[in-house]
Amino acid sequence: IYSKFHSIYSKIHSIYSKINLLNDTVKLCVDVYTDWVMALVSPRDSIPPPISREPNLYVQKILRHLYSLFIPRSEQVSSVYLSLCQQVLCAVQLLARESTVMSRDTWETLLHFLLRINHAILAQPTTTGSVWEQLSELAMVVLFDVWLLSCSRCFPSRSLWLMARQMLSSWRHQPPVVEQWSRVITALTSRLLLLTFGPSFPHFKVPDEDAVLIPANMDNQQVSHTWFRFLHLLSNPVDLRRLFVAGSIPSSQEEALRADRQLPNIFFRAMRGVSMVVDAFLGLSRPRSGSAPPTPVNILSVPSAPPTTTTSSPPHNRRIKPANVSKATSKPPVTTPSPHHWKFPPPHPSSPPSLCSSSRSPPSPLRCNMDSLLHLFGCWLFDAALINRNPVHPTVQVQVFHPTVLFVSSPAGHCDVTVMSDRWSAGRAEACGTLCRIFTCKKTAEDILPVYLSRFYLVLLQGLQVSEEACPPVLASILLNSTCLFCCDLRGVNLLLPSFLSAVENVLLDRELLRFKNFVSLVDLRRASILILLSLLPLPQQFPSVQSEVLLDGRFNGDDVTADSFLYLKPHLLSVLIGALHTETDASNTQIILGAMLNLVQDSTLLEAAGQTQQSDTAAILWVQFVRLLTQRLTAQWKNDSAVCLSALEVLGGLAKVQVSVEDSERRRALSSVCSYIVFQCSRPPPLHSRDLHSIIVAAFYCLNVWLTQHPAMLHQQCLLEVLEIVELGISGSKSRQEQEVRCKEEKELNPASLRVKEAAEATLSCVMQVSVAFPFLGGPLDESDLIGCSTLSDNSGKKFRYFVVDSSVILAMLEDPQGPEPASCPSLTMLIRGPSGRHTWTLQLHLQPREGRTHTQTLIPEHRGKPQEDSGIQCGVKHQLFPEHMDRVPSVKADLSIPALHETFPKEDPGTSGVPAQLVSLDSTLPGFSENLRRLDQLPSRNCDSAFIFYMKAGQRTAAEILKNVESSCNIPSHFLDFLSSLGQPVEVGQQQVCGVSTNKFSAVLGDSGGGVFNGERFVLMYADDLTEITFIVPSSSSSSSSSSSNHIRTGEDMKSFRFALSSVGSESKLLIVWVEHFEDIVCLSVCLSVCLSVSHSVCLSVCLSVSLTVCLSVSVQLIFIHPLKTGLYRIRFHGKTTSKFSLVVPLVNGSVVSKRSLGFLVRETVTNCCHRRRLESDSAPPPHVRRKHMISDIIQRYHSRRSEPAFYCSLFQDP
């Protein structure tokens, strides 16, 4: 029996290898063999006993026989042949998956079998026809699947790995090889990252059908060994450029041209696979929608090669499905593996290159060193990025063919660089972008080997060329991935400034960007160029004497340029910035440019003020140029874009605060432009009015207030009239001068655009009255206790005053001072005026001679005096009578009733009780709680009060205790952090009045040996105040909570009356934090909870919970400004806040801003002010300060107005209080 079996077995093999494939005999042989190999899986009755007894031996022989099925034949390959091959591959894959008794020899034979059949199919120059494409795909899937199973059960020998690497090197010209290799290497990388970095490292998500390729029982050592060996199976992808290295030599000119068209596409897909793995190690990758694999930050879809019939989809879209085989001509395979392996992709549409830029996530702080990544991938990436530098394949014209040698010729020994660049640009762009991401992810304290830096700079110099021979995809890829290149402290990177400036100029000043339109998002490309420009702007002023010796062919923008200092590049940078504003159409990009303009003007102004530049009046020229540009576009191109208008108004307000010497006409022109903008917005048709529109109008009024308070001299006749007309328009909804006849305000019907607009116009009117010296602050905001010499405002002191209400909005407190014993003294009347705009003090004195003849003049505001003596002088009580007392006892007659009594002529109600608002109403100060309500009114601020908290975070710190302890001693804090604190505001003691300005001497005295923790709110805070806003900066320390519980630090409510920083006008859930970070990568892991107890008294406790993750939404509204010092002396800014709002992009500091030490404090204050102002615009529960005071005054009037009759009211005016 045994000998007969061998005879039959040999005959089957002989017949199988000779007869026509379409013969049914071959189909039956395949059925028999696929059934017999299952002897290693489970015993069957159909399997001969010899095979059942020695399954490993006979399965090895069967596999050798089955190889004949895959030998290429000359006849046309049909779908029947595909079904037979698929049946064999399914059986082999099932055998590897389910067999538990396979010996090492069988595993080796199985892997040899798969390598040989893949070599027979894929080693051909090209695989034409859909059947060959599907078969090559099937063979690669089964090969890698079985190979991975072998790695987990019987690790392949070194000779097998070497054979696989050699064979794959000859298959790389086939698209399925690179695509399946990308699938496997990304799936292995996902497992490797989890084992290497742990679960806290960002998860590298791959599709489920790719993840199951890796056996679950593969241990850690097997994963690492398999990953490394699989990575190098493909060898250097740059070899794809050379046909005699990439694969087999073509046998005809047609095949050579077809392969030449395919290779750039395959090269790109190989570089994309490498890019995905690199991004995974950096923690940058993010999954696409659905089951797509991790997507690199920037992707090129298809190179600009002519479409071919053998195009294939990307590796992450590759799904193989069964071939469509008729039941009449084929028999379904015995077993079928998991269906996700057997889906063919739809034909890939031929499209031009597409470079998509997604929002870049921050790299993981747990990422490895960049040198380690460059050791692994640097050789491939650098070779791919410089693929056109020394071309090996000089031309694509084939002249002579030989079975073993490919002869090529070049007309003059040179290559067409433009053609080569266009054909290989996709893969080269992917490599350049990957290199840029690696170097920009350098950690703060990390050093990269000089050899890598030099090669990287060479790549950039080659890719940033803007000549006609330049490669647009490469240029775009570099710009999109180098937004923070100049913020990473790379050695020597500043020498690339001219090259990057030329590239940025080439993009920003081109309105159409036709060269990039077909493969890149123009908005993303322009935004990346703007962010690079932001990092370049401070360099000329920071390093004015640095020599720039790296230029593009000795020419710069068409003009001859010699190696000179960075300072000479400043005009060029300014022209690019202004030109970018002219050509930009995207709202977000425009706002970023606006913030950069304010940064540049302020820095130039401070530099000139310090005398550190030889160029004079540069700041003034910039100021005028920028203001004119902003005002012109504000009333023209931007008037319909609310987000851009808001940022432009904020920048205009910031420019108003810049201390620069310009003509008053320039400032008046800016003020007039803001007024014109308000008129335009208010005159829009009613259907166009919305909350956003009214918010912009409110912001415009606030900008007007800033200009008026910063430059009160502008209010001359014409300018004052224009401002008052705008106020009238905001309050009433129309301007009198536009009507046919002028009407008084009492006669006008109030129809404002909205209540918010009306309130903003009222604030501007109050501001005009303040700055025009029509109603100024005189002698400071005194109260009753200061005027009469009492220590506190009490009911007794209040009884000495008379209280009246004027126009239902102003409370007057009057104190009469009769003539004293001195002959020169005069009677006086002192008034405390409490209104929506604040508290003011006035004193009126009676003089009986003209001003010119007076010899003695008393001060208007009385000085602080002691308590008056109660027993001084003789007091006589006098009862005032209008008629004699006996007149009441005389009987009345009819004649007496002919004249009505006074109280019958007029209503008996007090003026304050009638339905018509009275001009003058008296208040009863004797009612309980009157003094307390006045004290509460005085505590309400008359300007916006904002607060921010400052933290110092050292490298590697993760807990709140570590962070708070840093500011306890100056030994733990660098001096530039203390300089930053001193530039924010002036030290103010809790309970004292805040003063405008900054005093360096006082800061040093209060600071002492503290690292800033003295300003934790217990005794001192840092405060900045101007006429419109008041910002309190608190530096929490670890001692604030413990010290506040001590009785020595407990203060009464009276001491806290002017300390309002804890009372946020937009609610306690809105926080603004400023975090100084030593290492920039610590920003990502700042998901620590700083449950900081900032106790300012025993009753006021502010808990700030900082639980920040930059990839998730915050449950509370927390805005963070991160400041990172660079080795260059500049400061890198990262802003994190609410991104769902339309007005979320706050200026002037944005993500990617780089600022100097000179302007850091000013820009942080402006950003804090604008952040808080925008929150108030979006909030429904944040009325302006004057509105809150108005509501409080109305409440006091309702509670304490006098109930006396009108005669009694007038009589009381002539009586002593």
GROMACS .gro file of C-alpha atoms in nm, residues 595-804:
model
  210
  595GLY     CA    1  -0.082   9.039   1.697
  596ALA     CA    2   0.265   9.033   1.544
  597MET     CA    3   0.232   9.398   1.441
  598LEU     CA    4   0.168   9.516   1.797
  599ASN     CA    5   0.456   9.301   1.921
  600LEU     CA    6   0.694   9.452   1.668
  601VAL     CA    7   0.596   9.816   1.732
  602GLN     CA    8   0.622   9.785   2.109
  603ASP     CA    9   0.958   9.611   2.091
  604SER     CA   10   1.097   9.872   1.853
  605THR     CA   11   0.972  10.152   2.076
  606LEU     CA   12   1.132  10.010   2.389
  607LEU     CA   13   1.454   9.941   2.201
  608GLU     CA   14   1.477  10.302   2.085
  609ALA     CA   15   1.388  10.432   2.430
  610ALA     CA   16   1.677  10.233   2.575
  611GLY     CA   17   1.916  10.373   2.314
  612GLN     CA   18   2.015  10.026   2.192
  613THR     CA   19   1.969  10.097   1.822
  614GLN     CA   20   2.124  10.335   1.576
  615GLN     CA   21   1.804  10.368   1.374
  616SER     CA   22   1.593  10.654   1.507
  617ASP     CA   23   1.223  10.716   1.450
  618THR     CA   24   1.176  10.359   1.324
  619ALA     CA   25   0.910  10.290   1.584
  620ALA     CA   26   0.721  10.610   1.499
  621ILE     CA   27   0.723  10.528   1.129
  622LEU     CA   28   0.604  10.176   1.201
  623TRP     CA   29   0.332  10.307   1.432
  624VAL     CA   30   0.196  10.545   1.170
  625GLN     CA   31   0.215  10.286   0.895
  626PHE     CA   32   0.041  10.018   1.098
  627VAL     CA   33  -0.229  10.249   1.234
  628ARG     CA   34  -0.312  10.379   0.889
  629LEU     CA   35  -0.327  10.028   0.750
  630LEU     CA   36  -0.550   9.900   1.031
  631THR     CA   37  -0.793  10.190   1.022
  632GLN     CA   38  -0.820  10.180   0.644
  633ARG     CA   39  -0.895   9.807   0.631
  634LEU     CA   40  -1.117   9.823   0.939
  635THR     CA   41  -1.362  10.047   0.757
  636ALA     CA   42  -1.326   9.869   0.423
  637GLN     CA   43  -1.217   9.505   0.373
  638TRP     CA   44  -1.270   9.382   0.729
  639LYS     CA   45  -1.591   9.559   0.823
  640ASN     CA   46  -1.800   9.246   0.765
  641ASP     CA   47  -1.571   9.006   0.954
  642SER     CA   48  -1.647   9.035   1.325
  643ALA     CA   49  -1.355   8.819   1.444
  644VAL     CA   50  -1.095   9.019   1.249
  645CYS     CA   51  -1.255   9.349   1.352
  646LEU     CA   52  -1.239   9.253   1.719
  647SER     CA   53  -0.869   9.170   1.695
  648ALA     CA   54  -0.801   9.486   1.494
  649LEU     CA   55  -0.974   9.699   1.758
  650GLU     CA   56  -0.771   9.531   2.033
  651VAL     CA   57  -0.449   9.594   1.843
  652LEU     CA   58  -0.550   9.957   1.787
  653GLY     CA   59  -0.609   9.991   2.158
  654GLY     CA   60  -0.267   9.841   2.225
  655LEU     CA   61  -0.104  10.080   1.978
  656ALA     CA   62  -0.268  10.368   2.164
  657LYS     CA   63  -0.072  10.262   2.475
  658VAL     CA   64   0.263  10.251   2.295
  659GLN     CA   65   0.470  10.549   2.407
  660VAL     CA   66   0.578  10.678   2.070
  661SER     CA   67   0.614  11.037   1.951
  662VAL     CA   68   0.388  11.106   1.652
  663GLU     CA   69   0.181  11.398   1.535
  664ASP     CA   70  -0.156  11.455   1.698
  665SER     CA   71  -0.322  11.450   1.358
  666GLU     CA   72  -0.232  11.081   1.324
  667ARG     CA   73  -0.401  11.001   1.651
  668ARG     CA   74  -0.707  11.207   1.560
  669ARG     CA   75  -0.727  11.024   1.228
  670ALA     CA   76  -0.728  10.691   1.412
  671LEU     CA   77  -0.996  10.813   1.652
  672SER     CA   78  -1.209  10.937   1.366
  673SER     CA   79  -1.176  10.600   1.190
  674VAL     CA   80  -1.307  10.416   1.495
  675CYS     CA   81  -1.600  10.657   1.509
  676SER     CA   82  -1.675  10.595   1.142
  677TYR     CA   83  -1.663  10.222   1.204
  678ILE     CA   84  -1.920  10.255   1.485
  679VAL     CA   85  -2.148  10.459   1.258
  680PHE     CA   86  -2.127  10.196   0.986
  681GLN     CA   87  -2.207   9.907   1.218
  682CYS     CA   88  -2.495  10.087   1.389
  683SER     CA   89  -2.646  10.184   1.054
  684ARG     CA   90  -2.678   9.825   0.933
  685PRO     CA   91  -3.033   9.707   0.853
  686PRO     CA   92  -3.218   9.549   1.148
  687PRO     CA   93  -3.210   9.195   1.001
  688LEU     CA   94  -2.829   9.205   1.013
  689HIS     CA   95  -2.814   9.297   1.379
  690SER     CA   96  -2.698   9.014   1.603
  691ARG     CA   97  -2.523   8.959   1.931
  692ASP     CA   98  -2.189   8.933   1.755
  693LEU     CA   99  -2.246   9.264   1.581
  694HIS     CA  100  -2.336   9.436   1.906
  695SER     CA  101  -2.030   9.281   2.073
  696ILE     CA  102  -1.812   9.439   1.805
  697ILE     CA  103  -1.979   9.777   1.857
  698VAL     CA  104  -1.919   9.749   2.232
  699ALA     CA  105  -1.554   9.662   2.161
  700ALA     CA  106  -1.527   9.967   1.932
  701PHE     CA  107  -1.657  10.194   2.210
  702TYR     CA  108  -1.404  10.040   2.447
  703CYS     CA  109  -1.126  10.106   2.193
  704LEU     CA  110  -1.250  10.465   2.177
  705ASN     CA  111  -1.222  10.486   2.556
  706VAL     CA  112  -0.864  10.360   2.545
  707TRP     CA  113  -0.762  10.626   2.295
  708LEU     CA  114  -0.936  10.901   2.494
  709THR     CA  115  -0.776  10.805   2.825
  710GLN     CA  116  -0.431  10.756   2.675
  711HIS     CA  117  -0.437  11.081   2.473
  712PRO     CA  118  -0.681  11.329   2.634
  713ALA     CA  119  -0.527  11.618   2.440
  714MET     CA  120  -0.709  11.497   2.127
  715LEU     CA  121  -1.042  11.631   2.256
  716HIS     CA  122  -1.032  11.966   2.081
  717GLN     CA  123  -1.342  12.124   1.929
  718GLN     CA  124  -1.386  11.910   1.617
  719CYS     CA  125  -1.273  11.579   1.769
  720LEU     CA  126  -1.486  11.629   2.079
  721LEU     CA  127  -1.792  11.702   1.866
  722GLU     CA  128  -1.737  11.382   1.665
  723VAL     CA  129  -1.702  11.170   1.977
  724LEU     CA  130  -2.013  11.319   2.136
  725GLU     CA  131  -2.210  11.248   1.820
  726ILE     CA  132  -2.104  10.886   1.840
  727VAL     CA  133  -2.212  10.877   2.203
  728GLU     CA  134  -2.546  11.024   2.104
  729LEU     CA  135  -2.581  10.762   1.833
  730GLY     CA  136  -2.508  10.481   2.076
  731ILE     CA  137  -2.751  10.607   2.342
  732SER     CA  138  -3.041  10.724   2.127
  733GLY     CA  139  -2.990  10.534   1.803
  734SER     CA  140  -2.955  10.845   1.584
  735LYS     CA  141  -2.753  11.161   1.547
  736SER     CA  142  -2.917  11.504   1.567
  737ARG     CA  143  -2.708  11.660   1.293
  738GLN     CA  144  -2.839  11.407   1.043
  739GLU     CA  145  -3.198  11.514   1.101
  740GLN     CA  146  -3.376  11.807   0.940
  741GLU     CA  147  -3.408  11.991   1.267
  742VAL     CA  148  -3.211  11.959   1.584
  743ARG     CA  149  -3.404  11.817   1.877
  744CYS     CA  150  -3.308  11.822   2.240
  745LYS     CA  151  -3.238  11.495   2.412
  746GLU     CA  152  -3.555  11.519   2.621
  747GLU     CA  153  -3.756  11.521   2.301
  748LYS     CA  154  -3.575  11.235   2.129
  749GLU     CA  155  -3.710  10.885   2.139
  750LEU     CA  156  -3.443  10.645   2.263
  751ASN     CA  157  -3.403  10.363   2.016
  752PRO     CA  158  -3.047  10.230   2.059
  753ALA     CA  159  -2.913   9.931   1.867
  754SER     CA  160  -2.925   9.731   2.190
  755LEU     CA  161  -2.903   9.782   2.562
  756ARG     CA  162  -2.538   9.674   2.557
  757VAL     CA  163  -2.456   9.935   2.295
  758LYS     CA  164  -2.634  10.201   2.500
  759GLU     CA  165  -2.437  10.106   2.812
  760ALA     CA  166  -2.109  10.115   2.617
  761ALA     CA  167  -2.193  10.463   2.486
  762GLU     CA  168  -2.269  10.580   2.842
  763ALA     CA  169  -1.926  10.455   2.951
  764THR     CA  170  -1.767  10.654   2.669
  765LEU     CA  171  -1.956  10.967   2.776
  766SER     CA  172  -1.832  10.922   3.132
  767CYS     CA  173  -1.480  10.875   2.995
  768VAL     CA  174  -1.510  11.199   2.796
  769MET     CA  175  -1.616  11.387   3.107
  770GLN     CA  176  -1.320  11.251   3.298
  771VAL     CA  177  -1.046  11.322   3.045
  772SER     CA  178  -1.185  11.661   2.942
  773VAL     CA  179  -1.145  11.788   3.305
  774ALA     CA  180  -1.518  11.857   3.313
  775PHE     CA  181  -1.567  11.620   3.606
  776PRO     CA  182  -1.226  11.510   3.729
  777PHE     CA  183  -1.105  11.323   4.034
  778LEU     CA  184  -0.994  11.588   4.281
  779GLY     CA  185  -0.800  11.497   4.590
  780GLY     CA  186  -0.865  11.127   4.552
  781PRO     CA  187  -1.179  10.925   4.624
  782LEU     CA  188  -1.257  11.048   4.976
  783ASP     CA  189  -1.559  10.940   5.177
  784GLU     CA  190  -1.756  11.081   5.470
  785SER     CA  191  -1.513  10.952   5.731
  786ASP     CA  192  -1.223  11.133   5.564
  787LEU     CA  193  -1.416  11.458   5.537
  788ILE     CA  194  -1.530  11.481   5.899
  789GLY     CA  195  -1.230  11.314   6.059
  790CYS     CA  196  -1.397  10.990   6.166
  791SER     CA  197  -1.214  10.660   6.147
  792THR     CA  198  -1.503  10.472   5.993
  793LEU     CA  199  -1.821  10.551   5.813
  794SER     CA  200  -2.096  10.500   6.069
  795ASP     CA  201  -2.451  10.611   6.125
  796ASN     CA  202  -2.332  10.893   6.353
  797SER     CA  203  -2.098  11.034   6.094
  798GLY     CA  204  -2.363  10.991   5.827
  799LYS     CA  205  -2.607  11.206   6.024
  800LYS     CA  206  -2.386  11.512   5.964
  801PHE     CA  207  -2.451  11.482   5.590
  802ARG     CA  208  -2.760  11.541   5.386
  803TYR     CA  209  -2.826  11.294   5.106
  804PHE     CA  210  -3.007  11.370   4.782
   0.00000   0.00000   0.00000
